[in-house]
Short mmCIF file of C-alpha atoms in Angstrom, two decimals:
data_model
loop_
_atom_site.label_atom_id
_atom_site.label_comp_id
_atom_site.label_asym_id
_atom_site.label_seq_id
_atom_site.Cartn_x
_atom_site.Cartn_y
_atom_site.Cartn_z
CA UNK A 1343 74.42 60.09 78.50
CA UNK A 1344 73.11 57.82 75.91
CA UNK A 1345 72.87 54.16 77.48
CA UNK A 1346 75.80 52.76 78.07
CA UNK A 1347 75.03 48.69 78.38
CA UNK A 1348 74.12 46.41 76.21
CA UNK A 1349 72.85 43.19 76.44
CA UNK A 1350 73.53 40.65 74.69
CA UNK A 1351 69.90 39.52 73.68
CA UNK A 1352 70.03 43.10 72.30
CA UNK A 1353 72.97 43.57 70.22
CA UNK A 1354 72.09 39.49 68.31
CA UNK A 1355 68.24 41.51 67.53
CA UNK A 1356 70.74 44.42 65.76
CA UNK A 1357 73.21 41.97 64.83
CA UNK A 1358 72.16 42.40 60.37
CA UNK A 1359 72.07 46.81 61.30
CA UNK A 1360 73.67 48.02 57.76
CA UNK A 1361 74.37 50.59 60.95
CA UNK A 1362 75.92 48.90 63.48
CA UNK A 1363 79.29 49.43 64.12
CA UNK A 1364 80.97 46.37 66.28
CA UNK A 1365 84.35 46.45 67.97
CA UNK A 1366 86.22 43.82 69.53
CA UNK A 1367 88.21 45.80 72.07
CA UNK A 1368 90.83 43.06 73.84
CA UNK A 1369 94.72 43.74 75.12
CA UNK A 1370 96.05 41.34 77.18
CA UNK A 1371 98.60 42.25 79.70
CA UNK A 1372 101.24 39.00 79.62
CA UNK A 1373 103.80 39.01 82.24
CA UNK A 1374 107.55 39.66 82.37
CA UNK A 1375 110.61 38.61 83.59
CA UNK A 1376 111.50 40.07 87.21
CA UNK A 1377 113.28 43.25 86.94
CA UNK A 1378 111.89 44.31 83.93
CA UNK A 1379 111.41 48.28 83.13
CA UNK A 1380 107.95 47.88 82.47
CA UNK A 1381 105.15 45.99 84.55
CA UNK A 1382 103.86 43.64 81.30
CA UNK A 1383 104.01 43.06 78.22
CA UNK A 1384 100.78 45.04 75.86
CA UNK A 1385 99.93 41.76 73.13
CA UNK A 1386 96.99 43.00 70.74
CA UNK A 1387 94.07 39.97 71.24
CA UNK A 1388 94.05 39.63 67.08
CA UNK A 1389 94.63 35.68 67.28
CA UNK A 1390 91.55 35.16 70.00
CA UNK A 1391 89.61 37.28 67.41
CA UNK A 1392 90.49 35.04 64.79
CA UNK A 1393 89.63 32.86 66.63
CA UNK A 1394 86.59 33.42 66.87
CA UNK A 1395 84.62 36.51 67.04
CA UNK A 1396 80.86 38.02 67.22
CA UNK A 1397 80.11 37.91 63.24
CA UNK A 1398 80.25 41.06 61.55
CA UNK A 1399 82.69 42.30 64.19
CA UNK A 1400 86.15 44.08 63.61
CA UNK A 1401 89.04 44.63 66.04
CA UNK A 1402 90.47 47.54 67.66
CA UNK A 1403 94.88 47.46 68.62
CA UNK A 1404 94.51 50.18 71.35
CA UNK A 1405 97.90 49.96 72.04
CA UNK A 1406 98.41 50.01 68.65
CA UNK A 1407 96.70 52.55 67.30
CA UNK A 1408 95.08 54.29 69.99
CA UNK A 1409 97.65 54.93 72.35
CA UNK A 1410 100.41 57.22 72.91
CA UNK A 1411 103.59 55.04 71.87
CA UNK A 1412 106.02 57.80 72.59
CA UNK A 1413 104.55 57.25 76.61
CA UNK A 1414 106.88 55.84 79.00
CA UNK A 1415 103.44 54.10 79.77
CA UNK A 1416 100.88 51.62 78.08
CA UNK A 1417 97.50 52.78 77.17
CA UNK A 1418 98.19 56.78 77.11
CA UNK A 1419 95.93 58.98 75.47
CA UNK A 1420 96.83 60.11 72.48
CA UNK A 1421 95.97 63.35 70.56
CA UNK A 1422 92.80 64.09 68.78
CA UNK A 1423 94.20 63.61 65.83
CA UNK A 1424 95.85 60.11 66.02
CA UNK A 1425 92.74 59.38 67.22
CA UNK A 1426 90.45 60.90 64.24
CA UNK A 1427 92.71 58.67 61.81
CA UNK A 1428 91.94 56.49 63.67
CA UNK A 1429 88.33 55.60 64.19
CA UNK A 1430 87.99 56.42 60.84
CA UNK A 1431 90.57 53.74 59.26
CA UNK A 1432 88.01 51.65 61.21
CA UNK A 1433 84.62 52.99 59.64
CA UNK A 1434 83.54 54.39 63.01
CA UNK A 1435 81.69 57.73 63.43
CA UNK A 1436 79.39 59.51 65.87
CA UNK A 1437 76.46 58.44 62.99
CA UNK A 1438 76.78 54.86 63.71
CA UNK A 1439 75.45 52.83 66.69
CA UNK A 1440 78.68 51.48 68.46
CA UNK A 1441 78.79 48.53 70.21
CA UNK A 1442 82.65 47.48 71.77
CA UNK A 1443 82.88 44.38 73.83
CA UNK A 1444 85.83 42.27 74.52
CA UNK A 1445 87.45 39.00 75.73
CA UNK A 1446 87.70 38.10 79.50
CA UNK A 1447 87.31 41.32 81.58
CA UNK A 1448 84.89 44.46 80.48
CA UNK A 1449 87.64 46.29 81.24
CA UNK A 1450 89.21 46.64 77.94
CA UNK A 1451 86.26 47.75 76.22
CA UNK A 1452 84.91 50.37 79.25
CA UNK A 1453 88.57 52.42 78.14
CA UNK A 1454 87.48 52.45 74.28
CA UNK A 1455 83.76 53.73 75.50
CA UNK A 1456 85.38 56.25 77.94
CA UNK A 1457 87.37 57.59 75.52
CA UNK A 1458 85.50 57.73 72.48
CA UNK A 1459 83.06 59.50 75.34
CA UNK A 1460 85.38 61.94 75.37
CA UNK A 1461 85.40 62.61 71.82
CA UNK A 1462 82.05 63.44 72.17
CA UNK A 1463 80.39 59.87 70.76
CA UNK A 1464 78.91 57.76 72.67
CA UNK A 1465 79.43 54.00 72.54
CA UNK A 1466 77.69 51.18 73.65
CA UNK A 1467 79.42 47.75 76.26
CA UNK A 1468 78.22 44.48 75.55
CA UNK A 1469 77.40 43.57 78.87
CA UNK A 1470 79.27 40.29 79.87
CA UNK A 1471 81.31 40.48 76.34
CA UNK A 1472 82.50 38.25 74.28
CA UNK A 1473 82.23 34.86 76.74
CA UNK A 1474 78.69 35.22 77.53
CA UNK A 1475 78.21 35.55 74.16
CA UNK A 1476 79.58 32.44 73.74
CA UNK A 1477 77.96 30.34 76.38
CA UNK A 1478 74.52 31.11 75.57
CA UNK A 1479 75.40 29.15 72.24
CA UNK A 1480 75.33 32.40 70.10
CA UNK A 1481 76.49 32.84 66.49
CA UNK A 1482 80.87 32.85 65.99
CA UNK A 1483 83.18 33.63 62.93
CA UNK A 1484 86.29 32.45 62.69
CA UNK A 1485 89.15 34.12 60.85
CA UNK A 1486 90.98 37.65 60.10
CA UNK A 1487 88.63 41.18 60.47
CA UNK A 1488 86.83 41.71 57.21
CA UNK A 1489 86.57 46.05 58.75
CA UNK A 1490 84.36 48.94 57.42
CA UNK A 1491 84.25 50.88 54.72
CA UNK A 1492 86.04 54.32 56.08
CA UNK A 1493 84.65 57.35 57.48
CA UNK A 1494 85.43 61.15 58.39
CA UNK A 1495 85.69 60.47 62.40
CA UNK A 1496 85.55 64.19 63.23
CA UNK A 1497 85.85 64.43 67.70
CA UNK A 1498 84.22 66.88 69.51
CA UNK A 1499 86.66 67.46 72.91
CA UNK A 1500 84.78 67.22 75.92
CA UNK A 1501 87.52 68.79 78.86
CA UNK A 1502 88.39 67.23 81.80
CA UNK A 1503 87.86 63.68 80.72
CA UNK A 1504 92.18 63.15 81.79
CA UNK A 1505 94.28 64.46 84.34
CA UNK A 1506 97.90 64.18 85.07
CA UNK A 1507 99.86 63.59 88.68
CA UNK A 1508 100.19 67.20 88.83
CA UNK A 1509 96.51 67.18 88.89
CA UNK A 1510 95.87 64.02 91.97
CA UNK A 1511 98.73 65.92 93.27
CA UNK A 1512 97.06 68.89 94.15
CA UNK A 1513 93.91 67.95 95.02
CA UNK A 1514 95.06 65.83 97.66
CA UNK A 1515 93.49 67.00 100.99
CA UNK A 1516 90.79 68.39 98.91
CA UNK A 1517 87.36 68.03 100.51
CA UNK A 1518 85.86 69.08 96.99
CA UNK A 1519 87.50 66.16 96.36
CA UNK A 1520 87.31 62.10 96.57
CA UNK A 1521 89.80 60.24 94.98
CA UNK A 1522 89.13 56.45 93.99
CA UNK A 1523 91.65 53.19 93.06
CA UNK A 1524 89.83 50.88 91.17
CA UNK A 1525 93.18 48.01 92.04
CA UNK A 1526 92.19 45.50 94.00
CA UNK A 1527 92.15 46.12 98.07
CA UNK A 1528 95.75 44.03 98.77
CA UNK A 1529 97.70 46.72 96.34
CA UNK A 1530 95.38 49.57 97.73
CA UNK A 1531 96.26 49.10 100.98
CA UNK A 1532 100.33 48.50 100.23
CA UNK A 1533 99.81 44.55 102.08
CA UNK A 1534 101.46 42.87 98.33
CA UNK A 1535 104.57 44.25 96.55
CA UNK A 1536 103.10 45.72 93.40
CA UNK A 1537 103.81 45.66 89.95
CA UNK A 1538 103.72 48.95 88.69
CA UNK A 1539 106.90 50.44 91.60
CA UNK A 1540 106.87 51.17 95.16
CA UNK A 1541 103.79 49.87 96.58
CA UNK A 1542 100.68 50.97 98.00
CA UNK A 1543 98.25 54.10 97.10
CA UNK A 1544 97.88 58.10 96.34
CA UNK A 1545 97.49 59.65 99.89
CA UNK A 1546 94.54 59.67 101.04
CA UNK A 1547 92.61 57.95 98.21
CA UNK A 1548 89.19 55.05 98.93
CA UNK A 1549 89.58 51.61 97.39
CA UNK A 1550 86.15 50.52 94.58
CA UNK A 1551 87.62 47.63 93.15
CA UNK A 1552 86.86 47.07 89.70
CA UNK A 1553 86.57 43.64 90.81
CA UNK A 1554 83.66 44.22 92.97
CA UNK A 1555 82.02 45.61 90.66
CA UNK A 1556 81.43 42.96 87.82
CA UNK A 1557 79.91 38.71 88.05
CA UNK A 1558 81.18 35.56 87.60
CA UNK A 1559 79.55 36.02 83.98
CA UNK A 1560 81.53 38.37 82.59
CA UNK A 1561 78.29 41.26 83.51
CA UNK A 1562 78.29 44.13 85.73
CA UNK A 1563 76.64 44.11 89.14
CA UNK A 1564 73.50 45.70 89.54
CA UNK A 1565 73.27 49.56 90.77
CA UNK A 1566 72.31 49.53 93.37
CA UNK A 1567 74.97 47.20 94.59
CA UNK A 1568 77.41 49.45 93.03
CA UNK A 1569 75.55 52.42 94.90
CA UNK A 1570 76.01 50.82 98.30
CA UNK A 1571 79.97 49.95 97.00
CA UNK A 1572 80.79 53.49 96.84
CA UNK A 1573 78.56 54.58 98.79
CA UNK A 1574 80.16 52.83 101.37
CA UNK A 1575 83.78 54.42 100.71
CA UNK A 1576 83.08 58.31 100.66
CA UNK A 1577 81.91 59.30 96.61
CA UNK A 1578 79.56 61.49 96.43
CA UNK A 1579 77.58 63.18 93.95
CA UNK A 1580 78.41 66.36 95.01
CA UNK A 1581 82.30 65.65 94.99
CA UNK A 1582 85.39 65.94 92.10
CA UNK A 1583 85.93 62.10 91.32
CA UNK A 1584 89.59 60.81 90.21
CA UNK A 1585 89.60 57.34 89.22
CA UNK A 1586 92.53 55.63 88.65
CA UNK A 1587 94.05 52.37 88.91
CA UNK A 1588 97.56 50.30 87.33
CA UNK A 1589 97.26 51.66 83.66
CA UNK A 1590 93.89 53.28 83.44
CA UNK A 1591 91.74 50.66 82.39
CA UNK A 1592 90.61 49.24 84.99
CA UNK A 1593 89.57 51.88 86.83
CA UNK A 1594 87.07 53.01 83.66
CA UNK A 1595 84.25 49.89 85.29
CA UNK A 1596 83.87 52.28 88.03
CA UNK A 1597 83.44 55.26 85.63
CA UNK A 1598 80.72 53.08 83.75
CA UNK A 1599 78.60 52.74 86.58
CA UNK A 1600 79.43 55.94 88.31
CA UNK A 1601 78.31 57.58 85.29
CA UNK A 1602 75.55 54.79 85.21
CA UNK A 1603 74.67 56.19 88.66
CA UNK A 1604 74.47 60.19 87.08
CA UNK A 1605 77.72 60.81 88.27
CA UNK A 1606 78.86 63.66 86.56
CA UNK A 1607 82.07 65.51 87.80
CA UNK A 1608 84.50 62.19 85.99
CA UNK A 1609 87.46 62.43 85.89
CA UNK A 1610 90.83 59.89 84.64
CA UNK A 1611 94.32 59.64 85.99
CA UNK A 1612 95.03 58.10 82.91
CA UNK A 1613 98.92 57.54 83.54
CA UNK A 1614 97.71 56.12 87.70
CA UNK A 1615 100.34 53.89 89.63
CA UNK A 1616 102.68 53.00 85.87
CA UNK A 1617 103.41 56.56 86.57
CA UNK A 1618 102.95 57.46 90.07
CA UNK A 1619 104.69 54.33 92.18
CA UNK A 1620 107.60 54.73 89.75
CA UNK A 1621 107.98 58.59 90.43
CA UNK A 1622 109.60 59.42 94.01
CA UNK A 1623 108.78 62.86 94.21
CA UNK A 1624 105.08 61.72 94.82
CA UNK A 1625 103.25 61.23 97.94
CA UNK A 1626 102.42 57.40 98.36
CA UNK A 1627 100.83 55.78 100.99
CA UNK A 1628 99.89 52.19 103.11
CA UNK A 1629 98.37 50.64 105.56
CA UNK A 1630 101.13 51.67 108.84
CA UNK A 1631 99.79 48.87 111.44
CA UNK A 1632 99.78 46.19 109.04
CA UNK A 1633 102.80 46.66 107.34
CA UNK A 1634 106.00 47.02 108.41
CA UNK A 1635 106.98 49.11 104.97
CA UNK A 1636 105.26 51.92 105.49
CA UNK A 1637 106.05 55.15 104.23
CA UNK A 1638 104.81 58.17 103.70
CA UNK A 1639 106.95 60.71 102.31
#
């Protein structure tokens, strides 16, 4: 696997390279009224892109161009043909040096990194994203994206990168599999209401919150620290590892860290709790001792 991270210093050194393809991947999950059928509104970050971006960058709209918009959940992985057209439209192909970044959190760029990796294309994620770049006083450009010349994007799909609820349910209790929830511990334990539906977790899953893998400056934690956190949760290299979160986004932070650590049996439950928590036919688990509303059905 190619090195999945690039530092702000490394990016600055190649900013004028004609082979560089640089993309702002930011989306914002905005609140919705109580009782809404959706957990949030997915709003593309085109306005913040126009207000300031790394010079030469293009903008990728995850929900609008790179997701299955017919799906009930946001951000679902679409078909290969749709992605080949969309990535090609933005001048991206495997011959380019692809760098992804986002604002506020690295998870939007790690989601694109995982998607591209599933299509056989290696990309790099800017550690610290636009926040670190701007905070260091590096050059910033304003205005709409100018884009790159269109290209022909040919995917070489790799199997097993995305799985569904049937796959996840079938592996509950399987000793060869560990299922990891990347949401915060209060949501994992079912101690707070969830915007996704029923509180709780996939039964038997462990918790390595994506938030614990990032630093205050938006960079990722050290590999040693990440290794310790995964080991403490029982995530080992001999296991098949299923990652999930709320919508298949923050879990890609965990996936990037695990990939760097050499784990190679990794997959993402794409619909995550956005589907699981709303389906009464699927079992759910909370911490019984601390929550009278404990249920395991």
